[in-house]
Structure formats: structure tokens, C-alpha cells
PDB file of C-alpha atoms in Angstrom:
ATOM      1  CA  MET A   1    -121.407 -25.597  16.852  1.00 52.00           C
ATOM      2  CA  PRO A   2    -122.374 -22.702  14.585  1.00 52.00           C
ATOM      3  CA  GLU A   3    -124.687 -23.482  11.769  1.00 54.00           C
ATOM      4  CA  LYS A   4    -123.189 -23.860   8.324  1.00 53.00           C
ATOM      5  CA  GLU A   5    -123.854 -21.108   5.857  1.00 53.00           C
ATOM      6  CA  LYS A   6    -126.994 -21.935   3.942  1.00 53.00           C
ATOM      7  CA  LYS A   7    -126.589 -21.764   0.175  1.00 51.00           C
ATOM      8  CA  PRO A   8    -129.458 -20.848  -2.182  1.00 49.00           C
ATOM      9  CA  GLU A   9    -131.306 -23.976  -3.213  1.00 51.00           C
ATOM     10  CA  PHE A  10    -132.798 -24.615  -6.618  1.00 47.00           C
ATOM     11  CA  VAL A  11    -135.494 -27.120  -7.291  1.00 47.00           C
ATOM     12  CA  VAL A  12    -136.269 -28.601 -10.675  1.00 46.00           C
ATOM     13  CA  THR A  13    -139.977 -28.261 -11.299  1.00 51.00           C
ATOM     14  CA  ASP A  14    -142.404 -30.316 -13.338  1.00 51.00           C
ATOM     15  CA  ARG A  15    -141.395 -30.046 -17.002  1.00 48.00           C
ATOM     16  CA  ARG A  16    -144.912 -30.666 -18.253  1.00 50.00           C
ATOM     17  CA  LEU A  17    -146.675 -27.554 -19.505  1.00 51.00           C
ATOM     18  CA  PHE A  18    -149.914 -29.442 -20.000  1.00 51.00           C
ATOM     19  CA  SER A  19    -152.252 -30.998 -17.484  1.00 52.00           C
ATOM     20  CA  SER A  20    -153.187 -34.674 -17.415  1.00 51.00           C
ATOM     21  CA  ASP A  21    -156.220 -33.759 -19.562  1.00 53.00           C
ATOM     22  CA  GLY A  22    -153.940 -32.515 -22.346  1.00 48.00           C
ATOM     23  CA  GLU A  23    -154.762 -28.830 -21.759  1.00 52.00           C
ATOM     24  CA  LEU A  24    -152.153 -26.094 -21.540  1.00 51.00           C
ATOM     25  CA  ARG A  25    -151.732 -25.139 -17.903  1.00 56.00           C
ATOM     26  CA  GLN A  26    -153.359 -21.829 -17.032  1.00 60.00           C
ATOM     27  CA  ASP A  27    -150.283 -20.493 -15.231  1.00 61.00           C
ATOM     28  CA  VAL A  28    -148.213 -20.965 -18.401  1.00 54.00           C
ATOM     29  CA  VAL A  29    -150.779 -19.074 -20.472  1.00 56.00           C
ATOM     30  CA  GLU A  30    -150.953 -16.250 -17.927  1.00 63.00           C
ATOM     31  CA  ALA A  31    -147.154 -15.994 -17.713  1.00 60.00           C
ATOM     32  CA  GLU A  32    -146.859 -15.683 -21.492  1.00 61.00           C
ATOM     33  CA  GLU A  33    -149.633 -13.084 -21.573  1.00 63.00           C
ATOM     34  CA  ARG A  34    -147.916 -11.041 -18.855  1.00 66.00           C
ATOM     35  CA  ARG A  35    -144.657 -11.174 -20.772  1.00 62.00           C
ATOM     36  CA  GLU A  36    -146.328  -9.960 -23.964  1.00 66.00           C
ATOM     37  CA  VAL A  37    -147.967  -7.095 -22.066  1.00 65.00           C
ATOM     38  CA  ARG A  38    -144.632  -6.053 -20.557  1.00 67.00           C
ATOM     39  CA  GLU A  39    -142.937  -6.137 -23.946  1.00 67.00           C
ATOM     40  CA  ARG A  40    -145.729  -4.078 -25.536  1.00 69.00           C
ATOM     41  CA  GLU A  41    -145.608  -1.494 -22.737  1.00 68.00           C
ATOM     42  CA  LYS A  42    -141.835  -1.150 -23.119  1.00 69.00           C
ATOM     43  CA  ARG A  43    -142.161  -0.631 -26.876  1.00 69.00           C
ATOM     44  CA  GLU A  44    -144.881   1.978 -26.412  1.00 68.00           C
ATOM     45  CA  ALA A  45    -142.841   3.812 -23.768  1.00 68.00           C
ATOM     46  CA  GLN A  46    -139.808   3.864 -26.056  1.00 70.00           C
ATOM     47  CA  GLN A  47    -141.916   5.221 -28.916  1.00 70.00           C
ATOM     48  CA  ARG A  48    -143.214   8.017 -26.674  1.00 66.00           C
ATOM     49  CA  LEU A  49    -139.683   8.931 -25.629  1.00 66.00           C
ATOM     50  CA  ASN A  50    -138.534   9.008 -29.247  1.00 66.00           C
ATOM     51  CA  SER A  51    -141.376  11.329 -30.244  1.00 67.00           C
ATOM     52  CA  GLU A  52    -141.016  13.835 -27.370  1.00 58.00           C
ATOM     53  CA  PRO A  53    -138.141  15.982 -28.803  1.00 54.00           C
ATOM     54  CA  SER A  54    -139.939  16.510 -32.115  1.00 50.00           C
ATOM     55  CA  ALA A  55    -143.268  17.182 -30.426  1.00 50.00           C
ATOM     56  CA  GLU A  56    -141.710  19.950 -28.298  1.00 51.00           C
ATOM     57  CA  ASN A  57    -140.530  21.717 -31.466  1.00 53.00           C
ATOM     58  CA  GLY A  58    -143.999  21.491 -32.988  1.00 54.00           C
ATOM     59  CA  ASP A  59    -142.717  19.417 -35.857  1.00 53.00           C
ATOM     60  CA  GLN A  60    -143.384  15.688 -35.934  1.00 52.00           C
ATOM     61  CA  PRO A  61    -141.409  13.970 -38.709  1.00 49.00           C
ATOM     62  CA  PRO A  62    -142.716  10.759 -40.233  1.00 49.00           C
ATOM     63  CA  ALA A  63    -141.471   7.536 -38.715  1.00 47.00           C
ATOM     64  CA  ALA A  64    -139.386   6.771 -41.811  1.00 43.00           C
ATOM     65  CA  ALA A  65    -137.479  10.036 -41.352  1.00 45.00           C
ATOM     66  CA  ILE A  66    -136.283   9.153 -37.852  1.00 47.00           C
ATOM     67  CA  HIS A  67    -132.699   7.991 -38.115  1.00 52.00           C
ATOM     68  CA  ALA A  68    -130.859   6.316 -35.280  1.00 55.00           C
ATOM     69  CA  PRO A  69    -127.095   6.743 -35.676  1.00 54.00           C
ATOM     70  CA  ALA A  70    -125.210   3.556 -36.382  1.00 56.00           C
ATOM     71  CA  PRO A  71    -122.526   2.537 -33.883  1.00 52.00           C
ATOM     72  CA  ASP A  72    -119.733   3.728 -36.181  1.00 52.00           C
ATOM     73  CA  GLU A  73    -121.398   7.151 -36.500  1.00 52.00           C
ATOM     74  CA  VAL A  74    -121.194   7.875 -32.773  1.00 54.00           C
ATOM     75  CA  ALA A  75    -117.873   9.383 -31.810  1.00 59.00           C
ATOM     76  CA  VAL A  76    -116.934   7.930 -28.427  1.00 66.00           C
ATOM     77  CA  GLU A  77    -113.557   8.810 -26.986  1.00 79.00           C
ATOM     78  CA  ALA A  78    -111.999   5.704 -25.482  1.00 84.00           C
ATOM     79  CA  PRO A  79    -110.156   5.969 -22.153  1.00 86.00           C
ATOM     80  CA  THR A  80    -106.400   6.186 -22.396  1.00 89.00           C
ATOM     81  CA  ALA A  81    -104.157   3.302 -21.405  1.00 87.00           C
ATOM     82  CA  GLN A  82    -103.145   5.221 -18.283  1.00 90.00           C
ATOM     83  CA  GLU A  83    -106.787   5.777 -17.300  1.00 87.00           C
ATOM     84  CA  GLN A  84    -107.608   2.101 -17.825  1.00 90.00           C
ATOM     85  CA  GLN A  85    -104.626   1.022 -15.743  1.00 90.00           C
ATOM     86  CA  ALA A  86    -105.528   3.435 -12.943  1.00 91.00           C
ATOM     87  CA  SER A  87    -109.178   2.267 -12.847  1.00 92.00           C
ATOM     88  CA  ALA A  88    -108.104  -1.417 -12.810  1.00 90.00           C
ATOM     89  CA  ALA A  89    -105.694  -0.789  -9.929  1.00 91.00           C
ATOM     90  CA  ALA A  90    -108.345   1.104  -7.938  1.00 92.00           C
ATOM     91  CA  TYR A  91    -110.869  -1.671  -8.577  1.00 87.00           C
ATOM     92  CA  GLU A  92    -108.470  -4.365  -7.359  1.00 87.00           C
ATOM     93  CA  GLU A  93    -107.603  -2.378  -4.243  1.00 89.00           C
ATOM     94  CA  SER A  94    -111.284  -1.866  -3.422  1.00 88.00           C
ATOM     95  CA  THR A  95    -111.976  -5.570  -4.003  1.00 82.00           C
ATOM     96  CA  ARG A  96    -109.164  -6.621  -1.651  1.00 83.00           C
ATOM     97  CA  GLU A  97    -110.495  -4.303   1.044  1.00 84.00           C
ATOM     98  CA  ILE A  98    -114.045  -5.648   0.738  1.00 81.00           C
ATOM     99  CA  ASP A  99    -112.818  -9.261   0.743  1.00 78.00           C
ATOM    100  CA  SER A 100    -110.775  -8.572   3.869  1.00 80.00           C
ATOM    101  CA  ARG A 101    -113.811  -7.172   5.671  1.00 81.00           C
ATOM    102  CA  ILE A 102    -115.982 -10.100   4.590  1.00 77.00           C
ATOM    103  CA  GLU A 103    -113.434 -12.660   5.750  1.00 78.00           C
ATOM    104  CA  LYS A 104    -113.070 -10.874   9.097  1.00 79.00           C
ATOM    105  CA  GLU A 105    -116.830 -10.863   9.640  1.00 78.00           C
ATOM    106  CA  MET A 106    -117.189 -14.502   8.613  1.00 78.00           C
ATOM    107  CA  ARG A 107    -114.440 -15.541  11.031  1.00 78.00           C
ATOM    108  CA  ARG A 108    -116.125 -13.545  13.780  1.00 79.00           C
ATOM    109  CA  GLN A 109    -119.307 -15.532  13.144  1.00 77.00           C
ATOM    110  CA  GLY A 110    -117.361 -18.793  13.166  1.00 77.00           C
ATOM    111  CA  ARG A 111    -118.139 -19.616   9.539  1.00 73.00           C
ATOM    112  CA  PRO A 112    -115.302 -20.652   7.209  1.00 67.00           C
ATOM    113  CA  HIS A 113    -114.901 -18.471   4.164  1.00 63.00           C
ATOM    114  CA  ASN A 114    -112.247 -17.571   1.603  1.00 65.00           C
ATOM    115  CA  ALA A 115    -112.177 -14.591  -0.740  1.00 60.00           C
ATOM    116  CA  PRO A 116    -111.798 -16.830  -3.841  1.00 64.00           C
ATOM    117  CA  ASP A 117    -115.308 -18.116  -3.132  1.00 67.00           C
ATOM    118  CA  PHE A 118    -116.604 -14.860  -4.624  1.00 70.00           C
ATOM    119  CA  GLU A 119    -114.313 -14.864  -7.640  1.00 78.00           C
ATOM    120  CA  ILE A 120    -116.032 -15.442 -10.971  1.00 84.00           C
ATOM    121  CA  THR A 121    -114.605 -18.151 -13.190  1.00 89.00           C
ATOM    122  CA  PHE A 122    -115.555 -19.186 -16.706  1.00 92.00           C
ATOM    123  CA  GLU A 123    -117.246 -22.312 -15.343  1.00 91.00           C
ATOM    124  CA  LYS A 124    -119.242 -20.301 -12.798  1.00 90.00           C
ATOM    125  CA  PHE A 125    -120.278 -17.785 -15.450  1.00 93.00           C
ATOM    126  CA  THR A 126    -121.412 -20.515 -17.842  1.00 93.00           C
ATOM    127  CA  ALA A 127    -123.290 -22.320 -15.070  1.00 92.00           C
ATOM    128  CA  SER A 128    -125.034 -19.065 -14.179  1.00 93.00           C
ATOM    129  CA  LEU A 129    -126.241 -18.594 -17.768  1.00 94.00           C
ATOM    130  CA  TYR A 130    -127.330 -22.246 -17.885  1.00 94.00           C
ATOM    131  CA  MET A 131    -129.412 -21.917 -14.708  1.00 93.00           C
ATOM    132  CA  THR A 132    -130.894 -18.630 -15.945  1.00 94.00           C
ATOM    133  CA  ALA A 133    -132.080 -20.315 -19.150  1.00 94.00           C
ATOM    134  CA  LEU A 134    -133.605 -23.219 -17.209  1.00 93.00           C
ATOM    135  CA  MET A 135    -135.581 -20.788 -15.050  1.00 93.00           C
ATOM    136  CA  GLN A 136    -136.711 -18.838 -18.116  1.00 93.00           C
ATOM    137  CA  LEU A 137    -137.960 -22.096 -19.622  1.00 93.00           C
ATOM    138  CA  GLY A 138    -139.923 -22.780 -16.449  1.00 91.00           C
ATOM    139  CA  LEU A 139    -137.891 -25.920 -15.702  1.00 90.00           C
ATOM    140  CA  ALA A 140    -136.266 -24.636 -12.495  1.00 88.00           C
ATOM    141  CA  ALA A 141    -136.931 -21.987  -9.869  1.00 85.00           C
ATOM    142  CA  PRO A 142    -135.492 -20.765  -6.563  1.00 83.00           C
ATOM    143  CA  GLN A 143    -136.916 -22.442  -3.488  1.00 84.00           C
ATOM    144  CA  GLY A 144    -140.436 -21.199  -2.812  1.00 86.00           C
ATOM    145  CA  VAL A 145    -140.757 -19.242  -6.076  1.00 85.00           C
ATOM    146  CA  LYS A 146    -143.373 -20.143  -8.667  1.00 87.00           C
ATOM    147  CA  PRO A 147    -141.726 -20.857 -12.052  1.00 86.00           C
ATOM    148  CA  GLU A 148    -142.665 -18.768 -15.085  1.00 89.00           C
ATOM    149  CA  VAL A 149    -142.004 -19.353 -18.772  1.00 90.00           C
ATOM    150  CA  ASP A 150    -140.178 -16.595 -20.672  1.00 93.00           C
ATOM    151  CA  LEU A 151    -139.429 -17.987 -24.129  1.00 93.00           C
ATOM    152  CA  ILE A 152    -137.944 -14.749 -25.484  1.00 94.00           C
ATOM    153  CA  GLY A 153    -135.633 -14.431 -22.494  1.00 95.00           C
ATOM    154  CA  ALA A 154    -134.642 -18.104 -22.737  1.00 95.00           C
ATOM    155  CA  ARG A 155    -133.849 -17.758 -26.426  1.00 96.00           C
ATOM    156  CA  GLN A 156    -131.696 -14.689 -25.780  1.00 96.00           C
ATOM    157  CA  THR A 157    -129.803 -16.450 -23.006  1.00 96.00           C
ATOM    158  CA  ILE A 158    -129.169 -19.513 -25.190  1.00 96.00           C
ATOM    159  CA  ASP A 159    -128.010 -17.249 -28.034  1.00 97.00           C
ATOM    160  CA  THR A 160    -125.717 -15.472 -25.556  1.00 96.00           C
ATOM    161  CA  ILE A 161    -124.025 -18.772 -24.715  1.00 96.00           C
ATOM    162  CA  ALA A 162    -123.667 -19.524 -28.438  1.00 96.00           C
ATOM    163  CA  LEU A 163    -122.168 -16.058 -28.969  1.00 96.00           C
ATOM    164  CA  LEU A 164    -119.781 -16.691 -26.093  1.00 95.00           C
ATOM    165  CA  GLN A 165    -118.735 -19.978 -27.681  1.00 94.00           C
ATOM    166  CA  GLY A 166    -117.961 -18.305 -30.986  1.00 95.00           C
ATOM    167  CA  LYS A 167    -116.064 -15.372 -29.489  1.00 95.00           C
ATOM    168  CA  THR A 168    -113.918 -17.563 -27.229  1.00 94.00           C
ATOM    169  CA  LYS A 169    -113.114 -20.237 -29.805  1.00 92.00           C
ATOM    170  CA  GLY A 170    -109.471 -21.233 -29.530  1.00 93.00           C
ATOM    171  CA  ASN A 171    -109.058 -19.615 -26.105  1.00 95.00           C
ATOM    172  CA  LEU A 172    -110.771 -22.237 -23.945  1.00 94.00           C
ATOM    173  CA  THR A 173    -109.486 -25.308 -22.186  1.00 94.00           C
ATOM    174  CA  ALA A 174    -110.888 -28.700 -23.179  1.00 94.00           C
ATOM    175  CA  THR A 175    -113.009 -28.703 -20.010  1.00 93.00           C
ATOM    176  CA  GLU A 176    -114.424 -25.233 -20.678  1.00 93.00           C
ATOM    177  CA  GLU A 177    -115.194 -26.046 -24.321  1.00 94.00           C
ATOM    178  CA  SER A 178    -116.911 -29.299 -23.330  1.00 93.00           C
ATOM    179  CA  MET A 179    -118.983 -27.474 -20.718  1.00 93.00           C
ATOM    180  CA  LEU A 180    -120.163 -24.911 -23.271  1.00 94.00           C
ATOM    181  CA  GLN A 181    -121.099 -27.595 -25.794  1.00 94.00           C
ATOM    182  CA  ASN A 182    -123.049 -29.612 -23.230  1.00 94.00           C
ATOM    183  CA  CYS A 183    -124.896 -26.545 -21.937  1.00 94.00           C
ATOM    184  CA  LEU A 184    -125.890 -25.470 -25.446  1.00 95.00           C
ATOM    185  CA  TYR A 185    -127.053 -28.955 -26.421  1.00 95.00           C
ATOM    186  CA  GLU A 186    -129.155 -29.474 -23.295  1.00 95.00           C
ATOM    187  CA  LEU A 187    -130.689 -25.981 -23.398  1.00 95.00           C
ATOM    188  CA  ARG A 188    -131.541 -26.175 -27.097  1.00 96.00           C
ATOM    189  CA  MET A 189    -133.212 -29.554 -26.595  1.00 95.00           C
ATOM    190  CA  ALA A 190    -135.128 -28.215 -23.583  1.00 94.00           C
ATOM    191  CA  TYR A 191    -136.212 -25.160 -25.599  1.00 95.00           C
ATOM    192  CA  LEU A 192    -137.485 -27.415 -28.397  1.00 94.00           C
ATOM    193  CA  GLU A 193    -139.367 -29.534 -25.884  1.00 92.00           C
ATOM    194  CA  VAL A 194    -141.110 -26.523 -24.364  1.00 92.00           C
ATOM    195  CA  THR A 195    -141.959 -24.871 -27.691  1.00 92.00           C
ATOM    196  CA  ASN A 196    -143.221 -28.147 -29.151  1.00 90.00           C
ATOM    197  CA  LEU A 197    -145.564 -28.598 -26.199  1.00 87.00           C
ATOM    198  CA  ILE A 198    -146.922 -25.090 -26.754  1.00 83.00           C
ATOM    199  CA  THR A 199    -147.311 -25.309 -30.537  1.00 83.00           C
ATOM    200  CA  ARG A 200    -148.330 -28.982 -30.695  1.00 80.00           C
ATOM    201  CA  PRO A 201    -150.510 -29.699 -27.663  1.00 71.00           C
ATOM    202  CA  PRO A 202    -151.290 -33.366 -26.984  1.00 69.00           C
ATOM    203  CA  GLN A 203    -155.032 -32.643 -27.168  1.00 65.00           C
ATOM    204  CA  ALA A 204    -154.773 -31.563 -30.804  1.00 50.00           C
ATOM    205  CA  ALA A 205    -152.762 -34.658 -31.663  1.00 48.00           C
ATOM    206  CA  SER A 206    -155.276 -37.006 -30.003  1.00 51.00           C
ATOM    207  CA  GLY A 207    -158.142 -35.234 -31.801  1.00 52.00           C
ATOM    208  CA  GLU A 208    -156.545 -35.853 -35.189  1.00 52.00           C
ATOM    209  CA  ASP A 209    -156.005 -39.539 -34.383  1.00 52.00           C
ATOM    210  CA  GLY A 210    -159.676 -39.921 -33.522  1.00 51.00           C
ATOM    211  CA  LYS A 211    -160.871 -38.738 -36.925  1.00 54.00           C
ATOM    212  CA  ALA A 212    -162.196 -41.384 -39.291  1.00 45.00           C
TER     213      ALA A 212
END
């Protein structure tokens, strides 16, 4: 019999960011340092790009004089209703063609498959954001991959779910709303747990208790 299609596996890793001696694990420190370096390099690169046009003209204005246009100041012509309808129809046709080819290949290999397996649903989208936040908190990782902590990324993902909850209020089923609430609660509690371990290490607490 043909082997069943193997699905990506996720493993929940050790939640503890500190060793048994109460010291912050070195891999957590290094991961946070690498993240800070990447963020600093991106900011510096963006600053260089912003200064290039003025430098070419031989006139470098002060930073306060640089004005980025607000969203309502940028005139963007929206596609017409006809253009939107045509692009949606072309997208659906292309999707059906790709799904047909995938199903044909899967049947040839003797593996069951349906096109709806690839369709994104609200539950799948929410679950994807939830798993992303867990990995950014260092609490889960793909099989064989070393987990890394990305607090800024985790916070942005959690805020994205909160934004999604606010924007979809009144348009969700009871199941979808419950799923969003549970995801937000669990992720916020996990975020607090991780940040508390970083800002209040057990070693510091034990040192204070030992004082006369």
C-alpha cells in the first residue's frame, strides 16, 4: 500500500527560559541579541535609502524637514469594478486549473486528496496565526528546528489577532468568535509568562529572599 502523505509535525518545546540553576539560557540571550542586530541593521539601511536622493542633489535637509506623506495625501487610483471582477474571475479559473492538476497527480500517486484541503478558512487562518505566535515565543518549533524567541514578532502577531477580532466583530459565528477569544487569552498569558521570566529571573528573586 502506498504510504500516507506525511504532514508537517510540530513539537512543543520546553517552556522554561532559565536553566535549573536559575540562569537565563544562553540560546535565549543569543536569539534576542540577533534579533536586535537585525532590527538595527534594517533601520540603518532604511535611513541610508531615505538620505540618498538628497545626497545626490548635494543638499542634505535636516531630519526634521523630511516629511513622509500621510496615507490620505497619496493619490492612488483604485481599480474599477469591472477590473476587479475580471481579476477575480481569472484568479478563480487559474485556481481551478491548478487544483485539477494537483488532484490528478495525487491520484496518480495513489494518495487521496481533495481541492478543498487547500482552501483557507477562518479557523485555519486563526490557527496559523496562533501557531506563528507560539513559535515566536519559543514555545513550539517545526520538527528538527531549534526554537528562537522573537518577542517583538510575537507581540505583533498577538496584536494582529486582536485587530482581526475588532474588525470582524458581529460577522463571526459563535465558534469563530470563541476560537479567537481562546487564542488571544492563551497567547497573552504565554507572552506574560515569557516576559516575566526574562524581566524577573528566579535567581534575582532567590537572592532577595536570602537577604537578612
